[in-house]
Short mmCIF file of C-alpha atoms in Angstrom, two decimals:
data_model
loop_
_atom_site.label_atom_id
_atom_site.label_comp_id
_atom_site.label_asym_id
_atom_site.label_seq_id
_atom_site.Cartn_x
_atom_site.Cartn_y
_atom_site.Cartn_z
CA UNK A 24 14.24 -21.71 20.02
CA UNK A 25 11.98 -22.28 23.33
CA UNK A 26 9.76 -19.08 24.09
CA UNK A 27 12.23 -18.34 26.82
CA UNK A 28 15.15 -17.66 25.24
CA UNK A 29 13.37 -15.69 22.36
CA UNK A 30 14.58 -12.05 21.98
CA UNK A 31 11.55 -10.82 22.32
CA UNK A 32 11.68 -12.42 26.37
CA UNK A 33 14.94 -11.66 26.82
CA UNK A 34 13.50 -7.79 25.90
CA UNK A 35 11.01 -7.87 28.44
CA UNK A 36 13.00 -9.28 31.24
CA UNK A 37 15.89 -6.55 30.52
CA UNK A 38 12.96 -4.32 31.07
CA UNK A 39 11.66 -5.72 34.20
CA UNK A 40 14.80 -7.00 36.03
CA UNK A 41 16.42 -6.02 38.97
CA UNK A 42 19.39 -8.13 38.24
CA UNK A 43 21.77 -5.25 38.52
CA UNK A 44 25.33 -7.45 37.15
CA UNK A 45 23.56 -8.96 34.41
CA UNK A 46 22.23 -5.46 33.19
CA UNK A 47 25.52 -3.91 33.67
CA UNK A 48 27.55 -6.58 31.67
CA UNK A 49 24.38 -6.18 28.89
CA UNK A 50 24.96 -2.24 29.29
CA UNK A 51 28.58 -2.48 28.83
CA UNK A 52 27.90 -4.77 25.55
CA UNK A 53 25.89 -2.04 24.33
CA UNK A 54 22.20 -2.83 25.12
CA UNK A 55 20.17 0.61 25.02
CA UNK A 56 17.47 -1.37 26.87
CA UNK A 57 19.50 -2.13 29.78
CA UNK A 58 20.88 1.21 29.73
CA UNK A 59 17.50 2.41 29.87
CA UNK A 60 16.89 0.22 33.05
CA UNK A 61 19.58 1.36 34.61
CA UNK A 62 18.73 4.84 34.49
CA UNK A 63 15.14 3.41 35.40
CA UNK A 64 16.44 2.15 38.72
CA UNK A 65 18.43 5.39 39.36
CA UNK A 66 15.17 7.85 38.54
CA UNK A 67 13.03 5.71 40.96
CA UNK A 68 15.40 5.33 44.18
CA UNK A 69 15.53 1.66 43.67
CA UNK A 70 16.04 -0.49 46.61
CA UNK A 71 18.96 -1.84 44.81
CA UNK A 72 20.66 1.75 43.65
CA UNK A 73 23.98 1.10 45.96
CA UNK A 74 24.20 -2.10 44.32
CA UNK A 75 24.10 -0.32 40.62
CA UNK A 76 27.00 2.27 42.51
CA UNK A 77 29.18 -0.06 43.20
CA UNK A 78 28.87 -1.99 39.78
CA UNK A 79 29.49 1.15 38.15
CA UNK A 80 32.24 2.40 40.10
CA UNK A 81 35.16 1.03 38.18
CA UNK A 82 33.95 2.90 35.28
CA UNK A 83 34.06 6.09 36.57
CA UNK A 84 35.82 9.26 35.69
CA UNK A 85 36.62 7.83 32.18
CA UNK A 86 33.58 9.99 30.43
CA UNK A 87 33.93 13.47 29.69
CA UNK A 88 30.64 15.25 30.61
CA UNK A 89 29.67 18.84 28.99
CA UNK A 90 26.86 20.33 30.12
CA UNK A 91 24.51 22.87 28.03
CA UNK A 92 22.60 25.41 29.73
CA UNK A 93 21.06 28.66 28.73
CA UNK A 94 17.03 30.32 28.77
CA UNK A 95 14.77 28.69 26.87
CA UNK A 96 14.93 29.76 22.81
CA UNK A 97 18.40 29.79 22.86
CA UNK A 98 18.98 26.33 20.66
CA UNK A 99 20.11 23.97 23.50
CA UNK A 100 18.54 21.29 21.77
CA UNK A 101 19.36 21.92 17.82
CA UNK A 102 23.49 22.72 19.36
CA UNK A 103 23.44 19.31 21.00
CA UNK A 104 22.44 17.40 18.40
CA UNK A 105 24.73 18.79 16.15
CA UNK A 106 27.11 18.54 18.71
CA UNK A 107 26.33 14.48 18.47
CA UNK A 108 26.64 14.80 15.12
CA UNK A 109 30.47 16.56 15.18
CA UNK A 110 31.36 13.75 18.27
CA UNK A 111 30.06 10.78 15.92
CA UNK A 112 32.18 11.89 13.37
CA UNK A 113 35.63 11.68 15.34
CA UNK A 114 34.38 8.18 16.50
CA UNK A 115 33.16 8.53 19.97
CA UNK A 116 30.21 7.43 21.45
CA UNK A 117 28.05 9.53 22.94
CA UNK A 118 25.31 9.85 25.70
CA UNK A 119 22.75 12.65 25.61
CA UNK A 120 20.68 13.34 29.33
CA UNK A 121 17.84 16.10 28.39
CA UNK A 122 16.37 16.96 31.32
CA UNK A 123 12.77 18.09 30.81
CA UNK A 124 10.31 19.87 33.07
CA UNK A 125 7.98 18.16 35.09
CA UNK A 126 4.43 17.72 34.80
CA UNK A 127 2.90 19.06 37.98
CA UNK A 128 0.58 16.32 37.51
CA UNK A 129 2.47 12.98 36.90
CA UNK A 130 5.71 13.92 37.15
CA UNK A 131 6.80 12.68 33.97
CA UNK A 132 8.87 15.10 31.35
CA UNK A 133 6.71 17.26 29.26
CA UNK A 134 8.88 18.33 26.04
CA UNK A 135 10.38 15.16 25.05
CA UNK A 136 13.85 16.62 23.55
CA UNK A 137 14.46 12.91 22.45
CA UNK A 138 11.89 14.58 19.36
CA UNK A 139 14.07 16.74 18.40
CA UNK A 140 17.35 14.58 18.17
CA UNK A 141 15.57 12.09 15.94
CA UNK A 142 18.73 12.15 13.51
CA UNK A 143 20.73 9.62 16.02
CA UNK A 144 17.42 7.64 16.73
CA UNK A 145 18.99 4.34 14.70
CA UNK A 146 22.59 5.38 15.84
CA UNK A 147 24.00 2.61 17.89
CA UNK A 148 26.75 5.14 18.75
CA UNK A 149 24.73 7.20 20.63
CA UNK A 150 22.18 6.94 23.70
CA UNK A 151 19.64 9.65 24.52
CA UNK A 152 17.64 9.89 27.65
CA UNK A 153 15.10 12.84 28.34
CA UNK A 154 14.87 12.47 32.21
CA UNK A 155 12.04 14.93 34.24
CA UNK A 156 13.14 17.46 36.57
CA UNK A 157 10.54 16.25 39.23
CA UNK A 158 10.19 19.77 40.42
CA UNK A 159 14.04 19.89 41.20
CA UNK A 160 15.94 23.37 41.01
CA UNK A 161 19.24 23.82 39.40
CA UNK A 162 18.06 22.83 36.20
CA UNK A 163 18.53 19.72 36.79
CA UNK A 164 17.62 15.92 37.72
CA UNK A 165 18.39 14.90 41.07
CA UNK A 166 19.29 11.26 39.74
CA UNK A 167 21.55 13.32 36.87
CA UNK A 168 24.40 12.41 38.50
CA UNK A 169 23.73 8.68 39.29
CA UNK A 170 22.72 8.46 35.15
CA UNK A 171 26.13 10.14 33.96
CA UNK A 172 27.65 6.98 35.86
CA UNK A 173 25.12 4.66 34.08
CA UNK A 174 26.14 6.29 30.66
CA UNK A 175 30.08 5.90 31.53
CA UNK A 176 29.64 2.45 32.76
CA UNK A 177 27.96 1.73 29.04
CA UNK A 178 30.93 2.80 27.28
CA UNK A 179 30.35 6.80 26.15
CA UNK A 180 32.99 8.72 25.43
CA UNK A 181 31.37 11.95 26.00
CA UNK A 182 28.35 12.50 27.79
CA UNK A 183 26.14 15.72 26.88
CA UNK A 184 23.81 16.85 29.73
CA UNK A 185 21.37 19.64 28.65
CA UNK A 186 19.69 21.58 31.64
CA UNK A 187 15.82 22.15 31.77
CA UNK A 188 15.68 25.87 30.12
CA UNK A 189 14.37 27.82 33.03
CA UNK A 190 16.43 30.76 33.56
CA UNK A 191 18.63 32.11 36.40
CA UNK A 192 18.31 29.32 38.48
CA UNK A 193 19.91 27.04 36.21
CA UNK A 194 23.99 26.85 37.86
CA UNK A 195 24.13 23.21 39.23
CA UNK A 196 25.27 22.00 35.92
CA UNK A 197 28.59 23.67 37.01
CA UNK A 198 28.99 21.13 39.48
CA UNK A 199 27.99 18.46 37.32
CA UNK A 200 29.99 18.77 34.20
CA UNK A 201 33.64 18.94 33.30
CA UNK A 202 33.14 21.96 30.99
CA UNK A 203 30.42 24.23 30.85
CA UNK A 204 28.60 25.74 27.69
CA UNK A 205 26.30 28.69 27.99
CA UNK A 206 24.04 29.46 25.15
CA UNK A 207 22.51 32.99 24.48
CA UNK A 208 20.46 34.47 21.48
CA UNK A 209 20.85 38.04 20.30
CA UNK A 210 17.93 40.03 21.18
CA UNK A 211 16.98 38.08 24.62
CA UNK A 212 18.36 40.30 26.97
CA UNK A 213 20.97 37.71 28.01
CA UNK A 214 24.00 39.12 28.43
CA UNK A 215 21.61 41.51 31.69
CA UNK A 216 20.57 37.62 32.44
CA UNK A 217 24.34 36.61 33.11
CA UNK A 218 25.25 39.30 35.18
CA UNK A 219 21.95 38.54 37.48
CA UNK A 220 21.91 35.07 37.64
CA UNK A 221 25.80 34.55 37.71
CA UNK A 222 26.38 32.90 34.59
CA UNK A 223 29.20 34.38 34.32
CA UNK A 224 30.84 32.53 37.15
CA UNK A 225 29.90 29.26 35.61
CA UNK A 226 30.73 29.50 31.68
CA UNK A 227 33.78 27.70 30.74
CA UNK A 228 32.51 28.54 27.06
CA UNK A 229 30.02 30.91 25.68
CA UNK A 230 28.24 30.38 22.35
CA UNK A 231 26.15 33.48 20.90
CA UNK A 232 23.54 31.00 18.94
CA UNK A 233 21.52 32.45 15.66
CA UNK A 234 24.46 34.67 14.87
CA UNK A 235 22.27 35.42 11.86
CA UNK A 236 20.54 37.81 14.07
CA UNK A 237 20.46 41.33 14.00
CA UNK A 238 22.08 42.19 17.27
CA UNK A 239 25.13 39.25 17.47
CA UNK A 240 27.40 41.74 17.47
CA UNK A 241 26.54 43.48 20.21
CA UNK A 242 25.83 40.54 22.57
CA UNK A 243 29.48 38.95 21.75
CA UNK A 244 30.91 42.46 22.37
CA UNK A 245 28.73 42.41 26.13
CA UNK A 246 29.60 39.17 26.82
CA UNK A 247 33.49 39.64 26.12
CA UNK A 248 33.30 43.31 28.20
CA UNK A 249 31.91 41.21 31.24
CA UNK A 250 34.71 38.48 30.85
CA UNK A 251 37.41 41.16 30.64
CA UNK A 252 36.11 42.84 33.85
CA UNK A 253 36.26 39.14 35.69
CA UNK A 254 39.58 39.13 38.11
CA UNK A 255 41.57 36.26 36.83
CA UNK A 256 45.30 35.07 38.18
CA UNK A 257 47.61 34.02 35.83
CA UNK A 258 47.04 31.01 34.33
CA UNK A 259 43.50 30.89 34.98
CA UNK A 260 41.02 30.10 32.53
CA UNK A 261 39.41 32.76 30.19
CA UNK A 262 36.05 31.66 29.21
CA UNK A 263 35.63 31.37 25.34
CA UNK A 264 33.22 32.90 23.21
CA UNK A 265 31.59 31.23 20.14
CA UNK A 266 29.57 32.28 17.39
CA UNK A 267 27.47 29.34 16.54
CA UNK A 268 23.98 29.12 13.50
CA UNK A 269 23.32 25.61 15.62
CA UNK A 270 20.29 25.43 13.14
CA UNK A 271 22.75 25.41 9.84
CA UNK A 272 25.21 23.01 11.14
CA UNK A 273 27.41 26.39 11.50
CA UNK A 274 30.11 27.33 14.03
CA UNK A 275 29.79 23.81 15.70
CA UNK A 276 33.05 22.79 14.85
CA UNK A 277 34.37 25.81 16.97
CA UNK A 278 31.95 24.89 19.51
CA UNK A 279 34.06 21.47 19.63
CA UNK A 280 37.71 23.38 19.56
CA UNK A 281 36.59 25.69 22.38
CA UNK A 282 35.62 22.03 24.46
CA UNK A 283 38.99 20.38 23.63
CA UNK A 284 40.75 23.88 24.43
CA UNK A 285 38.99 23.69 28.22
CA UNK A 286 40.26 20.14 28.10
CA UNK A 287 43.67 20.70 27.88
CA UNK A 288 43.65 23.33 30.06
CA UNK A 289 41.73 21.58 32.49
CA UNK A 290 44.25 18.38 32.49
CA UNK A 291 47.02 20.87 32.35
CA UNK A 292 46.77 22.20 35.35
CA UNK A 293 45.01 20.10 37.67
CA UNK A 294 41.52 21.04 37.40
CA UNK A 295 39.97 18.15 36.02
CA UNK A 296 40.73 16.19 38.76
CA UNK A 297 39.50 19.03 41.35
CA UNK A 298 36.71 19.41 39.91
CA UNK A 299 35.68 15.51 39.66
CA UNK A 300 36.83 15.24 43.54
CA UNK A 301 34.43 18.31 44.15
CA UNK A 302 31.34 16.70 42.11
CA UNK A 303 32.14 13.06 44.31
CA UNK A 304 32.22 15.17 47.67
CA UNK A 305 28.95 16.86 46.62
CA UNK A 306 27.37 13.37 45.62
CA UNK A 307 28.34 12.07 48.74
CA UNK A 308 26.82 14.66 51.07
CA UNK A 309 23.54 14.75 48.89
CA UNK A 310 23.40 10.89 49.70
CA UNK A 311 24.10 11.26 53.15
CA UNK A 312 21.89 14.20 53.60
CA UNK A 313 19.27 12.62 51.94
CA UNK A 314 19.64 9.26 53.88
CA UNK A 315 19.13 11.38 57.23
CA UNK A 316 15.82 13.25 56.16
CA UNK A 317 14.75 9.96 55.25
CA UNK A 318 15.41 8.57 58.82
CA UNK A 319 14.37 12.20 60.69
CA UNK A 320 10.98 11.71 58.40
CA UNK A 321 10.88 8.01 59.96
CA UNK A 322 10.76 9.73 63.30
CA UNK A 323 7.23 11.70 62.71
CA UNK A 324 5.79 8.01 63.64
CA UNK A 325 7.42 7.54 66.56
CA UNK A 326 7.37 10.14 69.62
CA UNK A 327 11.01 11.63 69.34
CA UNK A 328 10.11 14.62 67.51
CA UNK A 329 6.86 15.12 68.26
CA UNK A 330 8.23 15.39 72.11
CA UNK A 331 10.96 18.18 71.23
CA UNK A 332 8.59 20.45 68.99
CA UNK A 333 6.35 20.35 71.92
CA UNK A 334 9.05 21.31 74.14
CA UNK A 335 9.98 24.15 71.86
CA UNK A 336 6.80 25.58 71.39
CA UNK A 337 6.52 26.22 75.08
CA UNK A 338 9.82 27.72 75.61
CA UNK A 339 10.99 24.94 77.61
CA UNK A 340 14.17 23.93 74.83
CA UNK A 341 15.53 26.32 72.26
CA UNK A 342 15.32 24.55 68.62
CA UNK A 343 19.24 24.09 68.19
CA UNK A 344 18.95 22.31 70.95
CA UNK A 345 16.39 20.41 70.07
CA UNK A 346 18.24 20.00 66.67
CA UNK A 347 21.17 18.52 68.64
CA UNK A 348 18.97 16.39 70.89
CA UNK A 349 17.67 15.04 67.89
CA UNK A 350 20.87 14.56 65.96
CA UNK A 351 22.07 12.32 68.66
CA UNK A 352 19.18 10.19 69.02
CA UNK A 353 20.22 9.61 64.78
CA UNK A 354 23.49 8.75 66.38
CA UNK A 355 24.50 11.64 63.56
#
């Protein structure tokens, strides 16, 4: 075999390329390391990200995506591995996206919560990713989205995204996933945390983690007095609550009924499509947003808007409409 074609060359130019059809048809064959360049090339804003959009496109929508939220403590991490573990054993294949906080000094994830899912490592059946935050709110990644689509192009069934761990701020997952889990912990204060941050709104299924605890009791009780006070119309979905020891391997099966339950309901009545025409519309506008502070930014070199913010600052133009001015020298 010539040094070319060895797999150890073949390895290292999956790594390196930019060839975005061959690493999709290697993705879709299975190959974690061109999975892993995928997401690569989504994490970095790759010159050639549209052309890994449109090569995943066809594959879209064929993925069901559960997200995981809760503060940190709760078990996000132990519950979605054994989560893995309950999907492996119906046969699916399954994609894990931790996203980690950043380090305010590279930028790079700090926690690793590939370490703790070590179980799957050798598991060709499943694909974990821990992607950084990069200081972005919501809990969240903001190439998440772009790596759910690299993880249904490769073939997973069900794709688990677990938020960062930081508290109220953490609702975007909402808008990400197809059903929502929220994890609390007796004796955390959480069920006060959901009614401040909203959580509430967001939960398609609660699970009360460490139900060993002293206290379990009382935080299913809270969380099922704040669910009966919600205003629902008929036919709308009641959020579930679970009792879960994520630790023992216990209560994860009803973890998985409460997800199929959503499902059903979801396809049942329309929902899962609304809410997959929702996330698309709020992909879309990010893109486009994000494609216009790119080109406003491109105008701090030039004279444009240096020009109007002179203008405003002595009162001769108001700043909308120097906004608009500006707006239609974008030709937005």
């Amino acid at each position: 075999m010539s040094e070319k074609n060895t797999p150890a060359t073949v390895t290292a130019s999956v790594r390196r390329s930019r060839d975005v059809p061959m690493l999709v048809e290697r993705a879709r064959a299975g190959d974690p390391r061109a999975v892993a360049r995928l997401i690569t090339l989504v994490e970095s804003g790759d010159e050639v990200l549209p052309q890994v959009a449109a090569a995943l496109a066809p594959y879209a929508g064929h993925a069901q995506v559960v997200g995981l939220t809760g503060s940190p403590g709760v078990g996000k991490s132990t519950t979605t591995n054994e989560l893995v573990r309950a999907l492996r054993a119906r046969g699916h294949r399954v994609g894990v996206l931790a996203i980690d906080p950043s380090s305010p000094f590279t930028g790079g994830a700090i926690l690793g919560d590939r370490v703790r899912m070590q179980d799957h490592a050798t598991d060709p059946g499943v694909y974990i990713r821990s992607m950084s935050s990069r200081g972005h709110l919501g809990g969240l990644s903001a190439a998440t989205p772009q790596a759910v689509r690299v993880l249904e192009g490769a073939g997973c069934d069900v794709v688990l995204v677990e938020t960062v761990g930081v508290g109220q701020a953490e609702v975007e997952v909402a808008s990400l996933a197809d059903t929502t889990l929220v994890l609390l912990a007796p004796g955390m204060g959480d069920a006060i945390q959901a009614v401040k941050a909203g959580i509430l709104e967001i939960a398609d299924v609660f699970v009360v983690n460490k139900a060993d605890r002293d206290g379990a009791d009382a935080t299913v009780r809270d969380i099922q007095g704040m669910i009966a006070l919600g205003e629902r119309g008929p036919g709308e979905w009641r959020p579930q609550v679970v009792r879960s020891i994520a630790a023992r391997g216990e209560g994860i099966d009803d973890i998985a009924a409460a997800i199929d339950k959503h499902r059903d309901w979801l396809e049942r009545h329309g929902e899962l499509r609304r809410r997959r025409e929702a996330r698309a519309a709020a992909e879309v506008e990010a893109i486009a947003l994000g494609t216009l502070r790119d080109r406003i930014g491109s105008l701090r070199d030039g004279t444009q808007l240096p020009t109007l913010a002179a203008k405003v600052a002595e009162g001769a133009i108001d700043p909308y409409a120097a906004a608009a001015d500006l707006l239609a020298q974008l030709g937005a």
